[in-house]
Coordinates of C-alpha atoms in Angstrom, one line a residue:
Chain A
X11 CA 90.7 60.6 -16.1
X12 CA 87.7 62.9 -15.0
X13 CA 88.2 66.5 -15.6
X14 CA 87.2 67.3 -11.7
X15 CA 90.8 68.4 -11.1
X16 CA 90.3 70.7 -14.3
X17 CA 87.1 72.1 -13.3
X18 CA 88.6 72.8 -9.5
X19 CA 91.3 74.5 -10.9
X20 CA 89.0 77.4 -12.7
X21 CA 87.5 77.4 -9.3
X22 CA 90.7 77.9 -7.8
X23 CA 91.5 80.7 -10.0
X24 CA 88.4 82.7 -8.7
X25 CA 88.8 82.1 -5.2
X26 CA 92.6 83.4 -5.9
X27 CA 91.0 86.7 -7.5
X28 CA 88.7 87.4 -5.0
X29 CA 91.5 86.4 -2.1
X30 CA 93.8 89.9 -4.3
X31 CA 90.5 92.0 -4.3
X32 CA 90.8 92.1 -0.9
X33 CA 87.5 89.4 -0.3
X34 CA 86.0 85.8 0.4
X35 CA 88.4 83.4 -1.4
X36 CA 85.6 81.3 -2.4
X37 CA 85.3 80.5 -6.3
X38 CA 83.0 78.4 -8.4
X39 CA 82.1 77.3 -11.4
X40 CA 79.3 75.8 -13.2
X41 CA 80.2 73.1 -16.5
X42 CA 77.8 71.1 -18.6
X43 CA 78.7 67.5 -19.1
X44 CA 81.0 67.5 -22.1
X45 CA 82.7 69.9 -20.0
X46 CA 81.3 73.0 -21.7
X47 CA 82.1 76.0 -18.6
X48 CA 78.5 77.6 -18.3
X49 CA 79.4 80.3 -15.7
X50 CA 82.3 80.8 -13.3
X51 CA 82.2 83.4 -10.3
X52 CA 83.8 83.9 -6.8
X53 CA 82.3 85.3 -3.5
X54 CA 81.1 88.9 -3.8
X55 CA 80.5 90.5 -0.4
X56 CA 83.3 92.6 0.0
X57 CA 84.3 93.9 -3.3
X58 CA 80.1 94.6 -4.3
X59 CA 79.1 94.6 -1.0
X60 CA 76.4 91.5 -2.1
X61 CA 75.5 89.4 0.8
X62 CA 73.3 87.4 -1.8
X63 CA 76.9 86.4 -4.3
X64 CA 78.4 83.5 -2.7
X65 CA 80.7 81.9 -4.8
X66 CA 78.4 79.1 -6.1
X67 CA 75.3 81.5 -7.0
X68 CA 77.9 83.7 -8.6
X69 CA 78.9 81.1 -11.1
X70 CA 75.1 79.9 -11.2
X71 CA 73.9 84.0 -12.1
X72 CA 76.7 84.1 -14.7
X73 CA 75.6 81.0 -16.7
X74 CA 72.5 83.0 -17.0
X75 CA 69.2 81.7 -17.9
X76 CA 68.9 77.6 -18.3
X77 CA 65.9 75.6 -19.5
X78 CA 67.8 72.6 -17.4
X79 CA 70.6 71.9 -15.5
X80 CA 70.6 68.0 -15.8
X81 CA 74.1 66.9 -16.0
X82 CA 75.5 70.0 -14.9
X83 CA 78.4 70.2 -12.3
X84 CA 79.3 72.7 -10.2
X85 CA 82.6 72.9 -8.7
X86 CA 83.3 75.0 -5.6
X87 CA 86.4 75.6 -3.9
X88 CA 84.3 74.8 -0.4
X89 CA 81.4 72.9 0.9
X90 CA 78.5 74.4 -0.1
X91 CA 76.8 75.8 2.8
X92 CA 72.7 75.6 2.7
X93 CA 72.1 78.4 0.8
X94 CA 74.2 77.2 -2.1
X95 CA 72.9 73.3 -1.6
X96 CA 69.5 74.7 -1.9
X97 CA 70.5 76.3 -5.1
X98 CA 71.8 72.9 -6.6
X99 CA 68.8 70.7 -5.2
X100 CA 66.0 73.4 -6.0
X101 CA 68.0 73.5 -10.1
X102 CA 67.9 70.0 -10.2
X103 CA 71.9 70.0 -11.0
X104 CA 73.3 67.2 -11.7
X105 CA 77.0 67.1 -9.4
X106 CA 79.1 69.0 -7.2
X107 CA 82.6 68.4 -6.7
X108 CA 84.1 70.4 -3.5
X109 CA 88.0 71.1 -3.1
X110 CA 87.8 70.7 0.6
X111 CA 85.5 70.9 3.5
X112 CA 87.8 71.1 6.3
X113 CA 87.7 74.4 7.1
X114 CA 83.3 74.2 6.9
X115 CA 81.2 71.6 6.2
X116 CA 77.8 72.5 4.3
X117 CA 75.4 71.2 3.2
X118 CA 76.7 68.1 0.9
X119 CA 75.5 65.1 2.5
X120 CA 71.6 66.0 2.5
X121 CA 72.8 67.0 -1.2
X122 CA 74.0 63.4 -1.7
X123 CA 70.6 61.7 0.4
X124 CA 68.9 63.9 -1.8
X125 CA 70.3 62.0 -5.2
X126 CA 73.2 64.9 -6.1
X127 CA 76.6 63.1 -6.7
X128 CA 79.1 64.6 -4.5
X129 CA 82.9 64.6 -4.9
X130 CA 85.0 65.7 -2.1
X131 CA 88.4 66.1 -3.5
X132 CA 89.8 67.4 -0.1
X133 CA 92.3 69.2 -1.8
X134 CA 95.6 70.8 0.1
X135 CA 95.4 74.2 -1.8
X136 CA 92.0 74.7 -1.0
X137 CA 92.4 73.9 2.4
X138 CA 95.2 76.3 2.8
X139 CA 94.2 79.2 1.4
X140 CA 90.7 79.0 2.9
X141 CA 91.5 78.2 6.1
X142 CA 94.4 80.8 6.4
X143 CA 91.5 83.6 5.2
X144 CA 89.6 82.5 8.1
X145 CA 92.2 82.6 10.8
X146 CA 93.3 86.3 9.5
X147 CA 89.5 87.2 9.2
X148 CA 87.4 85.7 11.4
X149 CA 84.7 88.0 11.4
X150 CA 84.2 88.6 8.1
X151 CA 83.7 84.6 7.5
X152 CA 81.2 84.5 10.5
X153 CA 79.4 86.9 8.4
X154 CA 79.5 85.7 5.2
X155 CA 78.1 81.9 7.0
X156 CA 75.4 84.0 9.1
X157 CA 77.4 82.5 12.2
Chain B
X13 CA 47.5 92.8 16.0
X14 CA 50.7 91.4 14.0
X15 CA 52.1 93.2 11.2
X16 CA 52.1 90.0 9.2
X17 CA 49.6 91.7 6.4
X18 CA 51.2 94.7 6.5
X19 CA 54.6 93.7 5.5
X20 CA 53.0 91.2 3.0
X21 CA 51.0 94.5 1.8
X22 CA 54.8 95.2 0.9
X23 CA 56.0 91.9 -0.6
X24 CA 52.4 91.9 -2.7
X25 CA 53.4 95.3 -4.4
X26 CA 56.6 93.9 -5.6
X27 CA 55.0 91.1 -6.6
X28 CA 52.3 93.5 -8.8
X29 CA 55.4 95.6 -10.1
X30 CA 57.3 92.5 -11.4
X31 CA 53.9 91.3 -13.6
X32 CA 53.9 94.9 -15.1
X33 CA 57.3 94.5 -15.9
X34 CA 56.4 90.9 -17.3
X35 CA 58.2 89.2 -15.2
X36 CA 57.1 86.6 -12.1
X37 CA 55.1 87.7 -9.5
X38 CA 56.7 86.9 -6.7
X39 CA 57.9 89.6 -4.0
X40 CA 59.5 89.3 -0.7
X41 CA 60.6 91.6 1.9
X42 CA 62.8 91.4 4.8
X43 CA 61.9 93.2 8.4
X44 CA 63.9 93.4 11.4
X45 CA 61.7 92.3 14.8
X46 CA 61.1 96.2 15.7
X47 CA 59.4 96.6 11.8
X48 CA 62.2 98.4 10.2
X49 CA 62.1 97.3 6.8
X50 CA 65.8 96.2 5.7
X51 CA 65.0 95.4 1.9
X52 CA 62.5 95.0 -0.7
X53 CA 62.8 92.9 -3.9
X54 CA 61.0 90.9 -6.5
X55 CA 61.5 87.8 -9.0
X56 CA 64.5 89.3 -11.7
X57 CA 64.7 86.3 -14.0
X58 CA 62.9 88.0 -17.0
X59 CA 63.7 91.6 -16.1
X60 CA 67.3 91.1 -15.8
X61 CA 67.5 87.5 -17.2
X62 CA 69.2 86.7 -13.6
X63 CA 68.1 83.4 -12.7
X64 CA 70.0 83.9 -9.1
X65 CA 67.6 86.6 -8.3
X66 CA 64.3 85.4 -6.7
X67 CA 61.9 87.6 -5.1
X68 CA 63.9 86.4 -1.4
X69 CA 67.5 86.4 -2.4
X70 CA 66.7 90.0 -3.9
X71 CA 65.3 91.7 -0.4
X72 CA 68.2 89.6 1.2
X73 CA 70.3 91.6 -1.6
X74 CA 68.9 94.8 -1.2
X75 CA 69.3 94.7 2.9
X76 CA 73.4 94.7 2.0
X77 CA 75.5 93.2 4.4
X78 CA 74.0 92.1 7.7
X79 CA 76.0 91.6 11.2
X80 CA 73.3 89.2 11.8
X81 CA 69.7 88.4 10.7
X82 CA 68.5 87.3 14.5
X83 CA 65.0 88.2 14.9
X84 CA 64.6 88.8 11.2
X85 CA 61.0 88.1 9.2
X86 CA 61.3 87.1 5.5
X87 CA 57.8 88.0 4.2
X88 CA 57.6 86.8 0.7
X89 CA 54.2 86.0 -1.6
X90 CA 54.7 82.4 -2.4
X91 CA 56.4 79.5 0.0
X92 CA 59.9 79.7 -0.6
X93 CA 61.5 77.3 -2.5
X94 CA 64.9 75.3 -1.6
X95 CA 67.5 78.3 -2.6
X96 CA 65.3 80.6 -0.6
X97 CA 64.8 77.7 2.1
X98 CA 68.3 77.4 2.5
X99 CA 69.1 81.3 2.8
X100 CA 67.0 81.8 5.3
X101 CA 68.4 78.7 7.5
X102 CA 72.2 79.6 6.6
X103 CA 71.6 83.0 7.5
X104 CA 69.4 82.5 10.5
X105 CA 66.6 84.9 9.6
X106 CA 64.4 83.8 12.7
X107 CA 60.5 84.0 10.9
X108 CA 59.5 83.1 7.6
X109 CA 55.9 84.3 6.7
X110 CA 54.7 83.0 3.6
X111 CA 51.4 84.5 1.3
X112 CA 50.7 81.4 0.2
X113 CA 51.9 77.4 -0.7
X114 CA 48.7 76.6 -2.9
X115 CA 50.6 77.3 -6.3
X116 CA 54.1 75.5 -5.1
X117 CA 54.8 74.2 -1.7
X118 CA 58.7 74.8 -1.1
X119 CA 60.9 74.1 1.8
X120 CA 58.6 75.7 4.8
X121 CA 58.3 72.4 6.5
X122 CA 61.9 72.0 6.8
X123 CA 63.2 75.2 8.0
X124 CA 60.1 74.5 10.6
X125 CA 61.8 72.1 11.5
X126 CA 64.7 73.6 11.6
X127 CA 63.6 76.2 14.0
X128 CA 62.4 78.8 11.6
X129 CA 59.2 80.4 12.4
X130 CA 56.7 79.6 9.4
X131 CA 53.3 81.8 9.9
X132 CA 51.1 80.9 6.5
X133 CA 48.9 83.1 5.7
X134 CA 47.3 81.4 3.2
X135 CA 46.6 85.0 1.0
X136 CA 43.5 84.7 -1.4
X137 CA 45.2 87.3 -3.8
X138 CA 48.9 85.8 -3.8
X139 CA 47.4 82.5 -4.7
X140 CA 45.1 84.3 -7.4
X141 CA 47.8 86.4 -8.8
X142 CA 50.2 83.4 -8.8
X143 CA 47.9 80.6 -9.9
X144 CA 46.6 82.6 -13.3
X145 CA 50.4 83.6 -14.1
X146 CA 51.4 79.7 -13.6
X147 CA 48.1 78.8 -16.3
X148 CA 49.5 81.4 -18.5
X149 CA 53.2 80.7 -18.7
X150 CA 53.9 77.5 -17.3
X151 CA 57.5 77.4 -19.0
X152 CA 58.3 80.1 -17.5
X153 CA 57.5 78.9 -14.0
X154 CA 59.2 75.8 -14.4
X155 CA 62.4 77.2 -15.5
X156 CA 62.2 79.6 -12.5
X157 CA 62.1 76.5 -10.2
X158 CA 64.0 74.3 -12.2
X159 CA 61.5 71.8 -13.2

């Protein structure tokens, strides 16, 4: 069994956090490939008022400093949009496996043309939670996208 | 005239502060179309050993949270790579200009593409500054673009 529904889940528990502080449900996390979690981190804009701390590069900053990122994964609760699939194609990381990408669509297939294995796991939770946040907040996701 | 080497004038100085501090030289700035300057930053890997923060995603930071970024100018000393590509296409910041793409050509072509002004000013002492701090630590370059 792969440990992608593991890995979702820690993402799942950021998104969660940042969904009671009152922000972006959006969570991430960054693991190696023995499954070693390098960084976890959920979307930042509302509770630091951080444009620049999406949930991806908030996992990302919180592995801190890494010679490589070959065979890395990072799992996010949502499809990366393009600036967090230019973080994983300019780091050279290795996977991204995505809860759902109903409610936005990213960047992930020039991610996969570009050699990145993608997993969609198009998972209900996710989907739900994200998708709900949007519908209640509209304007605060159109921000957050640059929409 | 354009104010092109004016606000690089800007994104060069935080490039210079960032090599005292012994960290890269790279600095970026972001302007709104009427010249107001929105934020300032530089390259934090060393400083703050924050590999999320490159010279563009710390203007973008430093602007705080942003309605919109229409008619926007990212100025930054070097040609941004992928991360940077894709924050300035997610968030629709409307010109890119660019000091120089001698030392590392990043993602200009695409955001071009993309509808992205790119003005290259092709900057004798971004290209100096960056080329000798490339020769003298080229592990540190590589780990900031994840080679």
């Amino acid at each position: 069994m792969t440990p992608y529904r593991q890995w979702l889940a820690t993402a799942l528990a950021e998104a969660r956090t940042g969904l009671a502080e009152g922000g972006l449900p959006i969570g991430a996390a960054l693991y190696t490939a023995d499954g070693t979690l390098l960084g976890r981190g959920r979307n930042r804009r509302v509770q630091d008022g951080d444009p620049s701390m999406h949930a991806e590069t908030a996992a990302f900053r919180a592995a801190g400093r890494q010679r490589t990122y070959r065979g890395t994964t990072m799992v996010t609760t949502l499809s990366p949009c393009w600036y967090c699939s230019g973080l994983v194609r300019q780091f050279g990381i290795s996977r991204v496996v995505i809860g759902e990408a109903r409610t936005f669509h990213g960047g992930h297939d020039w991610l996969a043309e570009h050699g990145v294995e993608v997993v969609l796991l198009d998972d209900a939770e996710c989907a739900a939670m994200m998708g709900a946040f949007v519908a209640e907040h509209p304007g605060l996701w159109h921000e957050d996208i640059g929409d």
